Short mmCIF file of C-alpha atoms and ligand atoms in Angstrom, two decimals:
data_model
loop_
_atom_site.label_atom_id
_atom_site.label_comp_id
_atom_site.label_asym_id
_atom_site.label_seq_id
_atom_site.Cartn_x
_atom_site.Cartn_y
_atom_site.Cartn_z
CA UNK A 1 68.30 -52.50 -43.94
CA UNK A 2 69.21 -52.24 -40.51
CA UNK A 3 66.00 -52.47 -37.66
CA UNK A 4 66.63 -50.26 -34.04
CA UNK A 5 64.27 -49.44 -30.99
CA UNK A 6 66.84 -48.23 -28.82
CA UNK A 7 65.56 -44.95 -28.56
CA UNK A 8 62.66 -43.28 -26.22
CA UNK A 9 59.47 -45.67 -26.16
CA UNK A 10 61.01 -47.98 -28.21
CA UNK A 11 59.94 -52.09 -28.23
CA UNK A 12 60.71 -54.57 -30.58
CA UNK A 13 62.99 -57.34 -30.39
CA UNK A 14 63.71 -59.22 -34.18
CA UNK A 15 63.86 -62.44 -33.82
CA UNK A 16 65.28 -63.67 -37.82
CA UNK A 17 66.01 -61.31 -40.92
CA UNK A 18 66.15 -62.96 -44.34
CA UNK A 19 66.33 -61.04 -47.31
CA UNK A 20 63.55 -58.48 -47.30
CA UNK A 21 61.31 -60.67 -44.35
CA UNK A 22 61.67 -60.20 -40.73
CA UNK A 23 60.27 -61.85 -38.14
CA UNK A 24 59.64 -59.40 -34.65
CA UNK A 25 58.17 -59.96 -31.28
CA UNK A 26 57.25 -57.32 -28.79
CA UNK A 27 59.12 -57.30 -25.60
CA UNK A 28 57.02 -57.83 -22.75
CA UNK A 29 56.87 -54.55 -20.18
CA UNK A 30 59.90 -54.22 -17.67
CA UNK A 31 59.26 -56.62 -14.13
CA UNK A 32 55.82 -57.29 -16.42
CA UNK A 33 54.27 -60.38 -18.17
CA UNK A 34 52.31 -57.17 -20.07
CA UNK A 35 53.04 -56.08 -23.91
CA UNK A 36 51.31 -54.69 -26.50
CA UNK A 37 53.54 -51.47 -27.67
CA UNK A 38 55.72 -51.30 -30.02
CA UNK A 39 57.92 -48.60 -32.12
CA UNK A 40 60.87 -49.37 -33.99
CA UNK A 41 62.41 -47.64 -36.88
CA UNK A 42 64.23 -48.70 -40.10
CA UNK A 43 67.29 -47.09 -41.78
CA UNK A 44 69.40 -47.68 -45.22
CA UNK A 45 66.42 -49.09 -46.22
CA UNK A 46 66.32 -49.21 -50.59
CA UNK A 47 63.38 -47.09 -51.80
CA UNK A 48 61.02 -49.20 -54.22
CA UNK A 49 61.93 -52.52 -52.46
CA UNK A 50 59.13 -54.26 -50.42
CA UNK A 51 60.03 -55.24 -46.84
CA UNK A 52 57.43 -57.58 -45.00
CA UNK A 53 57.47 -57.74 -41.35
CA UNK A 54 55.85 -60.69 -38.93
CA UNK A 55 54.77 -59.88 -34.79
CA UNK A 56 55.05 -63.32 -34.31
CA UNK A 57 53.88 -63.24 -30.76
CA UNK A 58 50.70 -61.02 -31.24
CA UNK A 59 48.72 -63.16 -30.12
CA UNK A 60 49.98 -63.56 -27.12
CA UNK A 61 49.92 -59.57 -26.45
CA UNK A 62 47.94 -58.19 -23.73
CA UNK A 63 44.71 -57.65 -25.55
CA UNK A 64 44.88 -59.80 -28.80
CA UNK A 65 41.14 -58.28 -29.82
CA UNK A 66 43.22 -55.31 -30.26
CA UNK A 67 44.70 -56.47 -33.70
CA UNK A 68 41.26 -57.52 -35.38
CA UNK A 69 40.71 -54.54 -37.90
CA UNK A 70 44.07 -53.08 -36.65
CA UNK A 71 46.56 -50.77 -39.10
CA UNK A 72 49.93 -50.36 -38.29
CA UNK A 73 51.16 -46.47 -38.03
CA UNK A 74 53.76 -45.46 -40.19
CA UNK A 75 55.93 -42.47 -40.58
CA UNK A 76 59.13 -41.30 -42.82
CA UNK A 77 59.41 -37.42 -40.40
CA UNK A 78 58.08 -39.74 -36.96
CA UNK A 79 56.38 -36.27 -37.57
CA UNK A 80 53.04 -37.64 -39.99
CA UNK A 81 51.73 -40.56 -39.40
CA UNK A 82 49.77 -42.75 -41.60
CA UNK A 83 48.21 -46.69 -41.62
CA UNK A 84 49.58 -49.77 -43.37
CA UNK A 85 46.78 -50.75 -44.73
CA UNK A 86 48.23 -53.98 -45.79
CA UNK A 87 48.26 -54.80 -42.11
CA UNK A 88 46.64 -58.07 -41.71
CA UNK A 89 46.33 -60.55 -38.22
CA UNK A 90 46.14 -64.05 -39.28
CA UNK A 91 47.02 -67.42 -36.63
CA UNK A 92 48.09 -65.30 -34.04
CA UNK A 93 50.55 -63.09 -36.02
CA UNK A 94 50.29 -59.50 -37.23
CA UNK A 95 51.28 -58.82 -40.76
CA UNK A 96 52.11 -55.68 -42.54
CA UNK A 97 55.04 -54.42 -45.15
CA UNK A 98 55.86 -51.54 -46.83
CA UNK A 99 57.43 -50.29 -49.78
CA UNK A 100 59.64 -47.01 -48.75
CA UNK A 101 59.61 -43.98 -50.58
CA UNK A 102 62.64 -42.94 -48.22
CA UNK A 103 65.65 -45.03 -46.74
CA UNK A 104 64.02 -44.44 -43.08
CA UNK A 105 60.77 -45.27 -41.76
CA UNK A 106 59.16 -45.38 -38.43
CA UNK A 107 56.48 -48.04 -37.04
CA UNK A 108 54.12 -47.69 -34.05
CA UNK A 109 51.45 -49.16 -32.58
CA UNK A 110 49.82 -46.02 -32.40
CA UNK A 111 51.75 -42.21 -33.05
CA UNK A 112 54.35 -41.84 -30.15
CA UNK A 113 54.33 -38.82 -27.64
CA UNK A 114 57.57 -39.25 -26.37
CA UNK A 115 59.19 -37.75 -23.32
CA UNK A 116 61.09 -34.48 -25.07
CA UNK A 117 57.48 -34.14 -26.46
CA UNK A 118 56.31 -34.12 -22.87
CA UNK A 119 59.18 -31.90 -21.95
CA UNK A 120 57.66 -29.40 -24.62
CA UNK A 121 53.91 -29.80 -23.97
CA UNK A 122 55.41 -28.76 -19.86
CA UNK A 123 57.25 -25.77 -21.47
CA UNK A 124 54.85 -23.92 -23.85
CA UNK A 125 52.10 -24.78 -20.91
CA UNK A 126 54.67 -23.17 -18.35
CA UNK A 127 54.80 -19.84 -20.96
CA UNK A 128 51.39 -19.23 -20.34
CA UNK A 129 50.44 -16.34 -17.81
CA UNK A 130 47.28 -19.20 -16.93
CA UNK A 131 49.50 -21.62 -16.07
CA UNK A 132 51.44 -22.26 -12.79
CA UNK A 133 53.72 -25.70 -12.83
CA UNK A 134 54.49 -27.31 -9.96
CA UNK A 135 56.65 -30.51 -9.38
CA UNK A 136 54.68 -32.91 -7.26
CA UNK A 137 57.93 -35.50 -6.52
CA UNK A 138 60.16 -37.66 -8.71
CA UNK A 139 59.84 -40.98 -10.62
CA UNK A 140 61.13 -44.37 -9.92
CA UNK A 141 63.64 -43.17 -12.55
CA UNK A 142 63.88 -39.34 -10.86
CA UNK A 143 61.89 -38.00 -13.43
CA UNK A 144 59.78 -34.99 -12.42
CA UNK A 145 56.72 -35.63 -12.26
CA UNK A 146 54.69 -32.03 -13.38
CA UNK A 147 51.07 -30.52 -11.85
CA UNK A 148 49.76 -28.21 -14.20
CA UNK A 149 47.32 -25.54 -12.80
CA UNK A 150 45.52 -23.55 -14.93
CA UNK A 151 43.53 -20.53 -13.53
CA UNK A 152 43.48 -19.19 -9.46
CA UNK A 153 42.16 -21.59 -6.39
CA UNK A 154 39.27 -20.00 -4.78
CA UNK A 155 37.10 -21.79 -2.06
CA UNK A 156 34.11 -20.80 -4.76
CA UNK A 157 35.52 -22.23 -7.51
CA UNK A 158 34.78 -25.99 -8.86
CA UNK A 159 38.64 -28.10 -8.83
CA UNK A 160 38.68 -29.91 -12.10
CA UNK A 161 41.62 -32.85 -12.35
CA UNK A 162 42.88 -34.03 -15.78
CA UNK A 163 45.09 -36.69 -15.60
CA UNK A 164 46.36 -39.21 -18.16
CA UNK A 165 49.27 -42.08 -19.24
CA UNK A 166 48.75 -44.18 -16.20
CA UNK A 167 49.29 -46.91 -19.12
CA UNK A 168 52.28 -45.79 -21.18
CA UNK A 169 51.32 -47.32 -24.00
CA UNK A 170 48.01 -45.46 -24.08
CA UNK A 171 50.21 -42.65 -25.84
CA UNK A 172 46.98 -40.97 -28.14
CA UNK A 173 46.11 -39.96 -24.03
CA UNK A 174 48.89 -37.48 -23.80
CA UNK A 175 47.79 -35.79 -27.41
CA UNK A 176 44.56 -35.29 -25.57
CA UNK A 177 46.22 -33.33 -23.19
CA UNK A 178 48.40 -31.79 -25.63
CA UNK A 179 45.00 -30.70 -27.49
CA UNK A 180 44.07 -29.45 -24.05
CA UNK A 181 46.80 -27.29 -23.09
CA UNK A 182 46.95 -25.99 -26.38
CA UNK A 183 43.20 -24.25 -26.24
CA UNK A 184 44.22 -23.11 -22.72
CA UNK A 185 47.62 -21.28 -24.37
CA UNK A 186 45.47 -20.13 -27.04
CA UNK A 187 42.72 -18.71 -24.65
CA UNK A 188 39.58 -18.05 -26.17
CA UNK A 189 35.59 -17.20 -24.79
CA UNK A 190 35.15 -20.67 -23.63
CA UNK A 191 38.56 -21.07 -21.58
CA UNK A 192 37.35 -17.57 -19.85
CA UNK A 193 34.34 -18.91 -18.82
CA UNK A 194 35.59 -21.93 -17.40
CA UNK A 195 38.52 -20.18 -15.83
CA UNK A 196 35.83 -18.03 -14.09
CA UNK A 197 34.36 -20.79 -12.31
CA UNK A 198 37.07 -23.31 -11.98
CA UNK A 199 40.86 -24.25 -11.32
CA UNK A 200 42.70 -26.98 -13.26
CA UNK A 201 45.00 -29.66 -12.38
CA UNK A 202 46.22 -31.21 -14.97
CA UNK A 203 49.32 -34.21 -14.95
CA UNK A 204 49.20 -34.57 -18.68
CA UNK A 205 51.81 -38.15 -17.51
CA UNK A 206 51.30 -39.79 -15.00
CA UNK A 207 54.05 -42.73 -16.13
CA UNK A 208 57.00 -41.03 -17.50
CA UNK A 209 59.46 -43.91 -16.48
CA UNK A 210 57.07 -46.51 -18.17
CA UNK A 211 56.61 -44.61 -21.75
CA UNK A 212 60.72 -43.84 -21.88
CA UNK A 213 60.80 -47.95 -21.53
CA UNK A 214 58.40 -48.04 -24.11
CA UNK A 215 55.80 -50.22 -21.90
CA UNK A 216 52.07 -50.90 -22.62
CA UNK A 217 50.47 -51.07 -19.10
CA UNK A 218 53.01 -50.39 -16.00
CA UNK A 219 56.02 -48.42 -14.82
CA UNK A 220 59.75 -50.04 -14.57
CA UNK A 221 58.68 -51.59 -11.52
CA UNK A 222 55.65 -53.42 -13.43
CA UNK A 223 53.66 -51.63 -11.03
CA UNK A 224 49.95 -51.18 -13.33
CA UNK A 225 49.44 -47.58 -11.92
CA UNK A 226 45.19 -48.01 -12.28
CA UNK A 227 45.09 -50.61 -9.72
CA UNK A 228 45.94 -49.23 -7.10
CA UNK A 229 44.73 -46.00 -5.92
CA UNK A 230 43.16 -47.29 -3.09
CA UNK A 231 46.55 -47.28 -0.92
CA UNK A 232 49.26 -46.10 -3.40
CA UNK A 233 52.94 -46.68 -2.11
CA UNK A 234 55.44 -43.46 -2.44
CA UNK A 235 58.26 -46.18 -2.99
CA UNK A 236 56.41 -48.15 -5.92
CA UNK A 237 53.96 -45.95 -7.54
CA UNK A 238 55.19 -42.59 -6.51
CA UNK A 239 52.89 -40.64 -9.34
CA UNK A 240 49.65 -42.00 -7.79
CA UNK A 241 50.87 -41.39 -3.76
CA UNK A 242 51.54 -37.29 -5.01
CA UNK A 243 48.85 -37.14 -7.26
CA UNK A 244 46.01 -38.39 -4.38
CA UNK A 245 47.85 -36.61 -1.83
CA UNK A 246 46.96 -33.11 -4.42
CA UNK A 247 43.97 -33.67 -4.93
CA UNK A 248 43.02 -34.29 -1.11
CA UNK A 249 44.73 -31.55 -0.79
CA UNK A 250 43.03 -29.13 -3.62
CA UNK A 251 39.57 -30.79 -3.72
CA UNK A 252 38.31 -31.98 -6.42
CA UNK A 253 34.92 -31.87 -8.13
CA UNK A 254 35.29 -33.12 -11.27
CA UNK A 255 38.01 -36.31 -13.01
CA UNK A 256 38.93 -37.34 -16.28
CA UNK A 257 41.81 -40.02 -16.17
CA UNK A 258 42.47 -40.31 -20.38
CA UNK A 259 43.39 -43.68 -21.70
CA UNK A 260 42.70 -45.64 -24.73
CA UNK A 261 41.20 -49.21 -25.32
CA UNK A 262 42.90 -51.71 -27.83
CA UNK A 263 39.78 -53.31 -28.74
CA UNK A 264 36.46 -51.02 -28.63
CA UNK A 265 36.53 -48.50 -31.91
CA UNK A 266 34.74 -45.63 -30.15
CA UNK A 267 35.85 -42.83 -27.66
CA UNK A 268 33.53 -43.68 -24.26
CA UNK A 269 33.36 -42.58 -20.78
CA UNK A 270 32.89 -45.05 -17.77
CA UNK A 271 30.42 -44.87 -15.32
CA UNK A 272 30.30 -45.23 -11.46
CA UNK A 273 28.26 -47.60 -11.34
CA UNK A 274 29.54 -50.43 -8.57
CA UNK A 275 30.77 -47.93 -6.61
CA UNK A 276 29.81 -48.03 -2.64
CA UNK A 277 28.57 -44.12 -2.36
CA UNK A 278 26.56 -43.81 -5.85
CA UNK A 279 23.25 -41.83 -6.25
CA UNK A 280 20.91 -41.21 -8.64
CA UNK A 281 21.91 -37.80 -8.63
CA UNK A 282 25.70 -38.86 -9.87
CA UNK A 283 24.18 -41.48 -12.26
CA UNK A 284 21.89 -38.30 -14.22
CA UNK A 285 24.64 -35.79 -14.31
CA UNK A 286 26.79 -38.44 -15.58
CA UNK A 287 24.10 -38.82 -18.45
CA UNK A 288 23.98 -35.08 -18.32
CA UNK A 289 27.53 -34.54 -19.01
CA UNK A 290 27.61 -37.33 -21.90
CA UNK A 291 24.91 -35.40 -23.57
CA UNK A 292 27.03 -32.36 -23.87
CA UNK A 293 30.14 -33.59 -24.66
CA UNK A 294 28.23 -35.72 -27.97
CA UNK A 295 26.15 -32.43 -28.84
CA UNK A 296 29.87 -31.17 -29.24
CA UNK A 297 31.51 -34.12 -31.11
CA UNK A 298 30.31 -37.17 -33.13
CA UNK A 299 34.19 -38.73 -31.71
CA UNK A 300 32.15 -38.61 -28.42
CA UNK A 301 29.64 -41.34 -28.13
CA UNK A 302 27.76 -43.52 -25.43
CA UNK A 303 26.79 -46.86 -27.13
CA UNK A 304 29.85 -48.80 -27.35
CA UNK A 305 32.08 -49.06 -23.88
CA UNK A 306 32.63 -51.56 -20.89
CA UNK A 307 29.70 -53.01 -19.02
CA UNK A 308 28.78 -51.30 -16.11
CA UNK A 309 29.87 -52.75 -12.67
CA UNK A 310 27.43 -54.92 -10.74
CA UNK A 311 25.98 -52.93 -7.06
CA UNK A 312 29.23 -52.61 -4.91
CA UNK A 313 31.34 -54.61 -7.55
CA UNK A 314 33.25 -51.46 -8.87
CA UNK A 315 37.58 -51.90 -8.06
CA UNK A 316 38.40 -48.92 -6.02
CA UNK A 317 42.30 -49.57 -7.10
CA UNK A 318 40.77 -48.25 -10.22
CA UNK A 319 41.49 -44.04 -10.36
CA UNK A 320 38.05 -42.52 -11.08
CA UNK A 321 36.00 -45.19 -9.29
CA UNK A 322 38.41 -44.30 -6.05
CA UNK A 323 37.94 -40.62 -6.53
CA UNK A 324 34.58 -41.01 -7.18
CA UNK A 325 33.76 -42.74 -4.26
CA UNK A 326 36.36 -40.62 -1.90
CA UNK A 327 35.10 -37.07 -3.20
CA UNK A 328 31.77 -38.11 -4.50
CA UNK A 329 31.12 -36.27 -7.70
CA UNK A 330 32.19 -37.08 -11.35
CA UNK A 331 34.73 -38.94 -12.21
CA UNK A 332 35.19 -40.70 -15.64
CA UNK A 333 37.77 -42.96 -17.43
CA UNK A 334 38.08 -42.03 -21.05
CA UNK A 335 38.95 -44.52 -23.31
CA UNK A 336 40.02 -43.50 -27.10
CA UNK A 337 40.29 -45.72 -29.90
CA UNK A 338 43.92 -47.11 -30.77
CA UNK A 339 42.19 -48.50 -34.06
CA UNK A 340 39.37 -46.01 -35.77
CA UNK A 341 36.34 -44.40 -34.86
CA UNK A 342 33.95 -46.81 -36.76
CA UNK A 343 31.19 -44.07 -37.06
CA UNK A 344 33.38 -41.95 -38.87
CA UNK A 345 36.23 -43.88 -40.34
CA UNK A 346 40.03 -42.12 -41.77
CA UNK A 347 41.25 -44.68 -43.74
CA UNK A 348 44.52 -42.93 -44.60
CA UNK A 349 44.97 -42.30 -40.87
CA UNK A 350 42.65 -44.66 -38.20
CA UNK A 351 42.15 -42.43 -35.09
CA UNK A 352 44.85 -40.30 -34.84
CA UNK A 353 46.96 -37.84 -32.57
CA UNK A 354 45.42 -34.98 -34.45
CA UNK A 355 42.17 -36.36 -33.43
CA UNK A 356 42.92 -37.45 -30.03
CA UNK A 357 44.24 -33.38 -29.80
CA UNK A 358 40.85 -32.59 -31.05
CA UNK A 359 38.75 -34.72 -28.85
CA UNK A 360 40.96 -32.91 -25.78
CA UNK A 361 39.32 -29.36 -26.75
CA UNK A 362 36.34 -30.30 -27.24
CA UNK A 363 36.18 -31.78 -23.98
CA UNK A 364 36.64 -28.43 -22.40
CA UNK A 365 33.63 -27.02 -24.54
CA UNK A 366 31.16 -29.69 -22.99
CA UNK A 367 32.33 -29.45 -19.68
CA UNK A 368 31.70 -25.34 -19.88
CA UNK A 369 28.04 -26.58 -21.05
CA UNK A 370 28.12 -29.11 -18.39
CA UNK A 371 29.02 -26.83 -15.79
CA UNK A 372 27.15 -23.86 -16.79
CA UNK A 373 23.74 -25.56 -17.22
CA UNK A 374 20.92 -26.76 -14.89
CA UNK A 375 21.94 -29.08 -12.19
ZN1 ZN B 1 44.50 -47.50 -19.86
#
C-alpha cells in the first residue's frame, strides 16, 4: 500500500509504516505554525485487509476541540464521501482505519473542493446569461483571482457581496457557493425577485494559492487573510487589497464571508456587536435576518456560535466586522460545521458538501424574505 498527497490540497506527511499501521502528521501551513487539513490518498491497497492510521500530532493542530466527536471523510471516486466512524481521538492522537472495498481510497478532513473544481464552478457560472466574470488581479502564485456578478448595477439596486475560502481549509465554504451559483444557473421565482432588486458579487475563493497548498488558515505567504482587512497589502494579501478596493468601488449593502468552525456543530452567523458604528437598528435586522434564514432551514440556527464582542472590542482586521463598520449595514461571518449538525445528525455522512450546497440556496431564499419584508 503505497500513501501520496502530492496532488491539489494535499497534506500529510507519514512519519513510520509497519505492516498494515501507519503513523501520519499533518504538515503545518506554508511560512505558518497553522495546520489542521489534511487529504491524502491510498493506492494498491488489498481489498478485505484492515489498515489503521495514527495523526500523531493532532493535538497539537490548530483547534484540537475540533477532533472531539470528529469522523474522518472517506472516499473510493474522491467523488462520494462518507465518515469513518471508527474515528476515535484519544492522548492527543486521532485514530481511524478502514477496511477497502477497492485498492484506492481517499481521506479528508472534510470533502475537498479543489482548484479544477473552482475552475468549473467559474465556468458553468460564466455560461450563464446572469453572470458577468471579471478578474479582479492575480495571486501570490498568479492565479486569477474571479468576481462573479450576477444581475445589472443600478444606483436603485441593493449590492449584495458573497465571499468565501479566506481559510483554505474551510473547503465545505466553497460548496456553499457552489450551491449558490448553481440556483442562480438554474434561475427560478426567487432568483428573479432578488435579481430585481439587487446585484451580486460573489468571489466564491478568496485563497486559491492557500487551498492548492492544501493549508488550513493562510495563503503561501502564511498571511491569515481574516486579519487583516483593515489595511490589506497588494504585495501580501492581494485577494483582500482587490476585493475591498470592489466593493468601495460597487457599494455594498449586504456581506456574507462563508467559513466553517472546527469545533461548534451548528451553522451560525456572527454579529456586530464590538464594532465602533453599531445601532440598534443593525442589531434588530440582524435578528431579523436570522429569523428568516431559520424559518427556511433547521441547518440555520442561532443558539450555538461565538460570544459576542465586548462595546468597541470587535477586530476590524476581521472581514465583516471591517465592512460592517466601513459601509454600515449587514455583514455576517458564517461558520458551518466541519463535524455534524447535532440537531439533525447524518451518521453515514456528518455535515456534508451536499449540505453545505444546500445551506448556500437556501441562503438566497431568506435573504429574498429578508429583503422583501418590513424594515
Ligand atoms: Zn474561517
Amino acid at each position: 500500500m503505497q500513501i501520496t498527497s502530492n496532488f491539489d490540497a494535499g497534506n500529510i506527511i507519514v512519519v513510520s509504516q509497519q505492516k498494515n499501521t501507519t503513523q501520519l502528521k499533518i504538515r503545518k501551513d506554508t511560512n505558518s505554525d497553522f495546520f489542521q487539513w489534511f487529504n491524502f490518498k491510498i493506492t494498491d491497497a488489498i481489498i478485505g485487509n484492515t489498515y489503521n492510521f495514527c495523526i500523531e500530532n493532532a493535538n497539537e493542530s490548530a483547534f484540537p476541540d475540533g477532533w472531539d466527536n470528529y469522523k474522518t471523510n472517506a472516499s473510493y471516486d474522491a467523488k462520494n464521501w462518507f465518515r469513518l466512524q471508527n474515528t476515535e481521538y484519544k492522548n492527543g492522537k486521532l485514530y481511524f482505519s478502514i477496511t477497502p472495498t477497492q485498492t484506492e481510497v481517499s481521506f479528508a478532513y472534510f470533502t475537498p473542493f479543489t482548484y479544477q473544481q473552482h475552475l468549473d464552478l467559474v465556468a458553468t457560472a460564466s455560461k450563464s446569461p446572469l453572470c458577468t466574470t471579471t478578474i479582479l488581479g492575480e495571486t501570490i502564485n498568479k492565479k486569477t483571482i474571479e468576481l462573479l456578478q450576477f444581475g445589472t448595477p443600478s444606483p436603485d439596486k441593493k449590492n449584495i457581496w458573497i465571499i468565501a475560502r479566506q481559510h483554505p481549509g474551510e473547503s465545505m465554504a466553497e460548496w456553499f457557493m457552489n450551491g449558490i451559483v448553481n440556483r442562480f444557473v438554474l434561475k427560478d421565482t426567487t432568483i428573479d425577485k432578488l435579481l430585481t432588486n439587487c446585484c451580486f458579487y460573489l468571489i466564491p475563493n478568496m485563497n486559491i494559492d492557500g487551498c492548492i497548498a492544501g493549508n488550513l488558515r493562510v495563503n503561501t505567504l502564511g498571511i491569515n487573510y481574516n486579519r487583516v482587512w483593515e489595511n490589506p497589502n497588494k504585495n501580501t494579501e492581494p485577494e483582500v487589497f482587490y476585493c475591498k478596493q470592489k466593493m468601495q468601488e460597487t457599494g455594498l449593502d449586504f456581506l456574507l464571508d462563508v467559513h466553517g468552525d472546527e469545533a461548534i456543530p451548528y451553522s451560525f452567523v456572527t454579529s456586530l456587536q464590538g464594532i465602533p458604528s453599531i445601532t440598534d437598528k443593525i442589531l434588530s435586522e440582524e435578528i431579523r435576518f436570522k429569523n428568516e434564514w431559520m424559518a427556511v432551514t433547521p441547518e440555520f440556527q442561532d443558539t450555538y456560535k461565538y460570544k459576542n464582542s465586548l462595546p468597541n472590542q470587535a477586530n476590524l482586521g476581521v472581514c465583516s466586522k471591517q465592512i460592517g463598520e466601513l459601509f454600515k449595514t449587514l455583514s455576517f461571518t458564517l461558520e458551518m460545521p466541519f463535524k455534524d449538525n447535532d440537531a439533525i445528525p447524518d451518521l453515514e455522512k456528518g455535515w456534508s458538501a451536499e449540505r453545505s450546497e444546500v445551506l448556500g440556496a437556501s441562503f438566497l431564499t431568506a435573504l429574498e424574505k429578508f429583503l422583501s419584508g418590513k424594515n
